[in-house]
Each structure stands twice: as structure tokens, then as C-alpha cells.
Amino acid sequence: MNNTGPVAIQSGRVAIAGDWHGSISWAQSVIPRIHREAPDVDTIFHVGDFGLYPEAHSKGFLAAIDFWCKAANIRRVYVCPGNHEHWGELTKRFDAQPGQAVQLSSVVWVLPRGYRFTVSGKEWMSFGGAASLDREFRTPGVTWWPGGVATNADVDHAIA
């Protein structure tokens, strides 16, 4: 696990993506398309439900992301976690290095709540998670984690 302080991206353009839900087939379709449509993009910001699930699944998904990003000259993917991520694991990683982005693979970095960064001189903030509308169909600790819902303390930290 690697960590980094504030991210500062000088790229002229970035791609915004979301809701990959750990789908390798979707990633292997979308990442090359980003490169075809915008070859100058070298950064993807993924804004929720990336697919950070239990270890065995995530390793294969992250390896596929690394492969397709390398093929498309995409150097980094920054993930703002969604409500359908393994928040139990994410919380442990964020707690180990408060306020830091955490590297999950050669190109994938996950951003904690309230994480501020700049893109071409403009400030942004990651504030991941949300309530799960389908919680009744999920299993706590397996397909749903209470850490996905932001607390008042998370909000206070973000606006401080």
C-alpha cells in the first residue's frame, strides 16, 4: 500500500467515469474508447461504484485496469468511492494514513472523503459514499458496509 499527499494534475483534459462495478468487460471497452476519442487524456476520475470488492475479485479487476490503462497511455485512475464498495477495507486503509490517497495498483489510487486536489489549477474535492437504496437486498459485511454512508464528522472535516 502506498499513500500520497495532495494530488496536483496539470493535464489539460481528464476523463470522468463511473459505475464500473468491477466489470472487467466494461473497463476493457471504455478505457480504449477514451484513448480513441481523446488520446491526450492520461487521467481518469472514477466517481463512484468502481468495484472495490473483496480481495479475490478486486485483484483481477485491478490487474485488468492496469493492463488496459497501459495500452491506452492512461497513467492514473483516481477513484472517489461509491456506496457499493468494500468500505470495511477502505476505512482500514484510510485510517492507516489519514487524509492521504491510497495506491491500490500501478495506476489506481482511491481518494478518502474530504480529499482536496487540483486539476489544471482548479480545486476539486472527493467525497465518496452514499446510502444504498437497495440495502434490504444486500448482506452486511459481504455486499454492504455501513462505512459507505457519510457521517456528520465526515462532512465537518470536508468543510473545515
mmCIF file of C-alpha atoms in Angstrom:
data_model
loop_
_atom_site.group_PDB
_atom_site.id
_atom_site.type_symbol
_atom_site.label_atom_id
_atom_site.label_comp_id
_atom_site.label_asym_id
_atom_site.label_seq_id
_atom_site.Cartn_x
_atom_site.Cartn_y
_atom_site.Cartn_z
ATOM 1 C CA MET A 1 0.000 0.000 0.000
ATOM 2 C CA ASN A 2 1.351 3.380 -0.993
ATOM 3 C CA ASN A 3 -0.003 6.750 0.020
ATOM 4 C CA THR A 4 0.334 10.233 -1.312
ATOM 5 C CA GLY A 5 -0.386 13.745 -0.177
ATOM 6 C CA PRO A 6 -2.386 16.203 -2.240
ATOM 7 C CA VAL A 7 -2.731 15.294 -5.906
ATOM 8 C CA ALA A 8 -1.987 18.030 -8.443
ATOM 9 C CA ILE A 9 -2.806 17.172 -12.063
ATOM 10 C CA GLN A 10 -1.568 19.507 -14.773
ATOM 11 C CA SER A 11 -3.267 17.644 -17.640
ATOM 12 C CA GLY A 12 -5.312 19.805 -19.951
ATOM 13 C CA ARG A 13 -8.085 17.204 -20.075
ATOM 14 C CA VAL A 14 -9.209 14.322 -17.915
ATOM 15 C CA ALA A 15 -11.917 11.711 -18.407
ATOM 16 C CA ILE A 16 -14.758 11.249 -15.929
ATOM 17 C CA ALA A 17 -16.218 7.755 -15.499
ATOM 18 C CA GLY A 18 -18.469 5.980 -13.055
ATOM 19 C CA ASP A 19 -20.348 2.827 -12.111
ATOM 20 C CA TRP A 20 -17.965 0.214 -13.476
ATOM 21 C CA HIS A 21 -18.959 -2.104 -10.595
ATOM 22 C CA GLY A 22 -15.849 -4.229 -11.050
ATOM 23 C CA SER A 23 -16.769 -5.204 -14.610
ATOM 24 C CA ILE A 24 -13.633 -6.164 -16.498
ATOM 25 C CA SER A 25 -15.543 -6.345 -19.789
ATOM 26 C CA TRP A 26 -16.837 -2.801 -19.293
ATOM 27 C CA ALA A 27 -13.368 -1.464 -18.429
ATOM 28 C CA GLN A 28 -11.790 -3.162 -21.451
ATOM 29 C CA SER A 29 -14.394 -1.434 -23.606
ATOM 30 C CA VAL A 30 -14.364 2.023 -22.003
ATOM 31 C CA ILE A 31 -10.638 2.590 -21.468
ATOM 32 C CA PRO A 32 -9.629 2.030 -25.126
ATOM 33 C CA ARG A 33 -12.567 4.179 -26.220
ATOM 34 C CA ILE A 34 -11.373 7.043 -24.022
ATOM 35 C CA HIS A 35 -7.996 6.761 -25.753
ATOM 36 C CA ARG A 36 -9.545 6.686 -29.248
ATOM 37 C CA GLU A 37 -11.842 9.651 -28.579
ATOM 38 C CA ALA A 38 -9.359 11.733 -26.550
ATOM 39 C CA PRO A 39 -5.773 10.490 -26.960
ATOM 40 C CA ASP A 40 -4.428 13.396 -24.874
ATOM 41 C CA VAL A 41 -6.257 12.191 -21.743
ATOM 42 C CA ASP A 42 -3.905 10.423 -19.339
ATOM 43 C CA THR A 43 -6.044 10.603 -16.185
ATOM 44 C CA ILE A 44 -9.447 9.113 -15.381
ATOM 45 C CA PHE A 45 -11.503 10.250 -12.411
ATOM 46 C CA HIS A 46 -13.923 7.493 -11.458
ATOM 47 C CA VAL A 47 -16.825 8.882 -9.446
ATOM 48 C CA GLY A 48 -18.432 6.001 -7.611
ATOM 49 C CA ASP A 49 -19.046 2.267 -7.639
ATOM 50 C CA PHE A 50 -15.681 1.440 -9.155
ATOM 51 C CA GLY A 51 -15.660 -2.151 -7.948
ATOM 52 C CA LEU A 52 -13.566 -2.257 -4.797
ATOM 53 C CA TYR A 53 -14.942 -5.543 -3.555
ATOM 54 C CA PRO A 54 -13.488 -8.448 -1.570
ATOM 55 C CA GLU A 55 -9.841 -9.236 -2.272
ATOM 56 C CA ALA A 56 -10.051 -12.045 -4.855
ATOM 57 C CA HIS A 57 -12.347 -10.123 -7.180
ATOM 58 C CA SER A 58 -10.563 -6.794 -6.786
ATOM 59 C CA LYS A 59 -7.136 -8.219 -7.676
ATOM 60 C CA GLY A 60 -8.338 -9.440 -11.074
ATOM 61 C CA PHE A 61 -10.235 -6.228 -11.744
ATOM 62 C CA LEU A 62 -7.298 -4.025 -10.747
ATOM 63 C CA ALA A 63 -4.925 -6.076 -12.915
ATOM 64 C CA ALA A 64 -7.266 -5.577 -15.873
ATOM 65 C CA ILE A 65 -7.450 -1.830 -15.215
ATOM 66 C CA ASP A 66 -3.641 -1.653 -15.135
ATOM 67 C CA PHE A 67 -3.385 -3.615 -18.399
ATOM 68 C CA TRP A 68 -5.922 -1.555 -20.336
ATOM 69 C CA CYS A 69 -4.655 1.756 -18.984
ATOM 70 C CA LYS A 70 -1.102 0.906 -20.024
ATOM 71 C CA ALA A 71 -2.343 0.017 -23.517
ATOM 72 C CA ALA A 72 -4.234 3.340 -23.693
ATOM 73 C CA ASN A 73 -1.428 5.515 -22.258
ATOM 74 C CA ILE A 74 -3.545 6.362 -19.221
ATOM 75 C CA ARG A 75 -1.172 6.910 -16.328
ATOM 76 C CA ARG A 76 -3.584 7.091 -13.410
ATOM 77 C CA VAL A 77 -7.142 6.416 -12.302
ATOM 78 C CA TYR A 78 -8.332 8.303 -9.230
ATOM 79 C CA VAL A 79 -11.342 6.723 -7.553
ATOM 80 C CA CYS A 80 -13.912 8.557 -5.468
ATOM 81 C CA PRO A 81 -15.547 5.523 -3.803
ATOM 82 C CA GLY A 82 -19.257 4.906 -4.189
ATOM 83 C CA ASN A 83 -21.835 3.362 -1.908
ATOM 84 C CA HIS A 84 -21.206 -0.112 -3.341
ATOM 85 C CA GLU A 85 -17.538 -0.532 -2.431
ATOM 86 C CA HIS A 86 -15.874 -2.615 0.289
ATOM 87 C CA TRP A 87 -15.935 0.214 2.846
ATOM 88 C CA GLY A 88 -14.656 -2.087 5.575
ATOM 89 C CA GLU A 89 -11.340 -2.449 3.741
ATOM 90 C CA LEU A 90 -11.274 1.155 2.520
ATOM 91 C CA THR A 91 -11.801 2.504 6.029
ATOM 92 C CA LYS A 92 -8.837 0.446 7.304
ATOM 93 C CA ARG A 93 -6.604 1.780 4.546
ATOM 94 C CA PHE A 94 -7.719 5.389 5.031
ATOM 95 C CA ASP A 95 -7.318 5.138 8.817
ATOM 96 C CA ALA A 96 -3.740 3.909 8.359
ATOM 97 C CA GLN A 97 -2.823 7.144 6.553
ATOM 98 C CA PRO A 98 -5.424 9.829 7.325
ATOM 99 C CA GLY A 99 -6.008 12.372 4.595
ATOM 100 C CA GLN A 100 -3.921 10.530 2.003
ATOM 101 C CA ALA A 101 -4.754 8.990 -1.353
ATOM 102 C CA VAL A 102 -4.057 5.233 -1.242
ATOM 103 C CA GLN A 103 -2.497 3.395 -4.175
ATOM 104 C CA LEU A 104 -4.265 0.107 -4.970
ATOM 105 C CA SER A 105 -2.408 -0.843 -8.167
ATOM 106 C CA SER A 106 0.138 0.623 -10.549
ATOM 107 C CA VAL A 107 -2.398 3.180 -11.841
ATOM 108 C CA VAL A 108 -5.340 3.120 -9.403
ATOM 109 C CA TRP A 109 -5.484 5.473 -6.412
ATOM 110 C CA VAL A 110 -8.502 5.724 -4.113
ATOM 111 C CA LEU A 111 -9.334 9.083 -2.521
ATOM 112 C CA PRO A 112 -10.712 9.488 1.014
ATOM 113 C CA ARG A 113 -13.685 11.666 1.920
ATOM 114 C CA GLY A 114 -12.850 15.336 2.025
ATOM 115 C CA TYR A 115 -9.714 14.863 -0.087
ATOM 116 C CA ARG A 116 -8.904 18.078 -1.948
ATOM 117 C CA PHE A 117 -6.838 18.123 -5.124
ATOM 118 C CA THR A 118 -6.179 20.367 -8.099
ATOM 119 C CA VAL A 119 -6.643 19.768 -11.801
ATOM 120 C CA SER A 120 -5.156 22.410 -14.089
ATOM 121 C CA GLY A 121 -5.157 24.884 -11.216
ATOM 122 C CA LYS A 122 -8.797 24.291 -10.206
ATOM 123 C CA GLU A 123 -9.597 22.797 -6.804
ATOM 124 C CA TRP A 124 -11.759 19.674 -6.520
ATOM 125 C CA MET A 125 -12.830 17.513 -3.600
ATOM 126 C CA SER A 126 -13.599 13.808 -3.342
ATOM 127 C CA PHE A 127 -16.486 12.916 -1.051
ATOM 128 C CA GLY A 128 -17.384 9.293 -1.686
ATOM 129 C CA GLY A 129 -20.146 7.035 -0.493
ATOM 130 C CA ALA A 130 -23.900 7.316 -0.163
ATOM 131 C CA ALA A 131 -26.857 5.478 1.278
ATOM 132 C CA SER A 132 -27.724 2.249 -0.557
ATOM 133 C CA LEU A 133 -31.265 2.299 -1.845
ATOM 134 C CA ASP A 134 -31.114 -1.482 -2.246
ATOM 135 C CA ARG A 135 -29.712 -2.198 1.225
ATOM 136 C CA GLU A 136 -32.534 -4.626 2.039
ATOM 137 C CA PHE A 137 -31.205 -6.922 -0.706
ATOM 138 C CA ARG A 138 -27.590 -6.777 0.496
ATOM 139 C CA THR A 139 -25.671 -8.692 3.146
ATOM 140 C CA PRO A 140 -23.834 -6.617 5.781
ATOM 141 C CA GLY A 141 -20.074 -7.158 5.553
ATOM 142 C CA VAL A 142 -20.399 -9.018 2.260
ATOM 143 C CA THR A 143 -22.204 -6.732 -0.211
ATOM 144 C CA TRP A 144 -22.916 -3.730 2.031
ATOM 145 C CA TRP A 145 -20.791 -1.829 4.542
ATOM 146 C CA PRO A 146 -22.069 0.852 6.917
ATOM 147 C CA GLY A 147 -18.961 2.970 6.215
ATOM 148 C CA GLY A 148 -20.421 3.794 2.810
ATOM 149 C CA VAL A 149 -22.715 6.322 4.460
ATOM 150 C CA ALA A 150 -21.000 9.597 5.362
ATOM 151 C CA THR A 151 -21.168 10.772 8.954
ATOM 152 C CA ASN A 152 -21.580 14.296 10.297
ATOM 153 C CA ALA A 153 -17.894 14.133 11.253
ATOM 154 C CA ASP A 154 -17.020 13.367 7.599
ATOM 155 C CA VAL A 155 -18.981 16.427 6.500
ATOM 156 C CA ASP A 156 -17.420 18.634 9.184
ATOM 157 C CA HIS A 157 -13.936 17.501 8.143
ATOM 158 C CA ALA A 158 -14.674 18.164 4.464
ATOM 159 C CA ILE A 159 -15.903 21.714 5.005
ATOM 160 C CA ALA A 160 -13.200 22.653 7.515
#
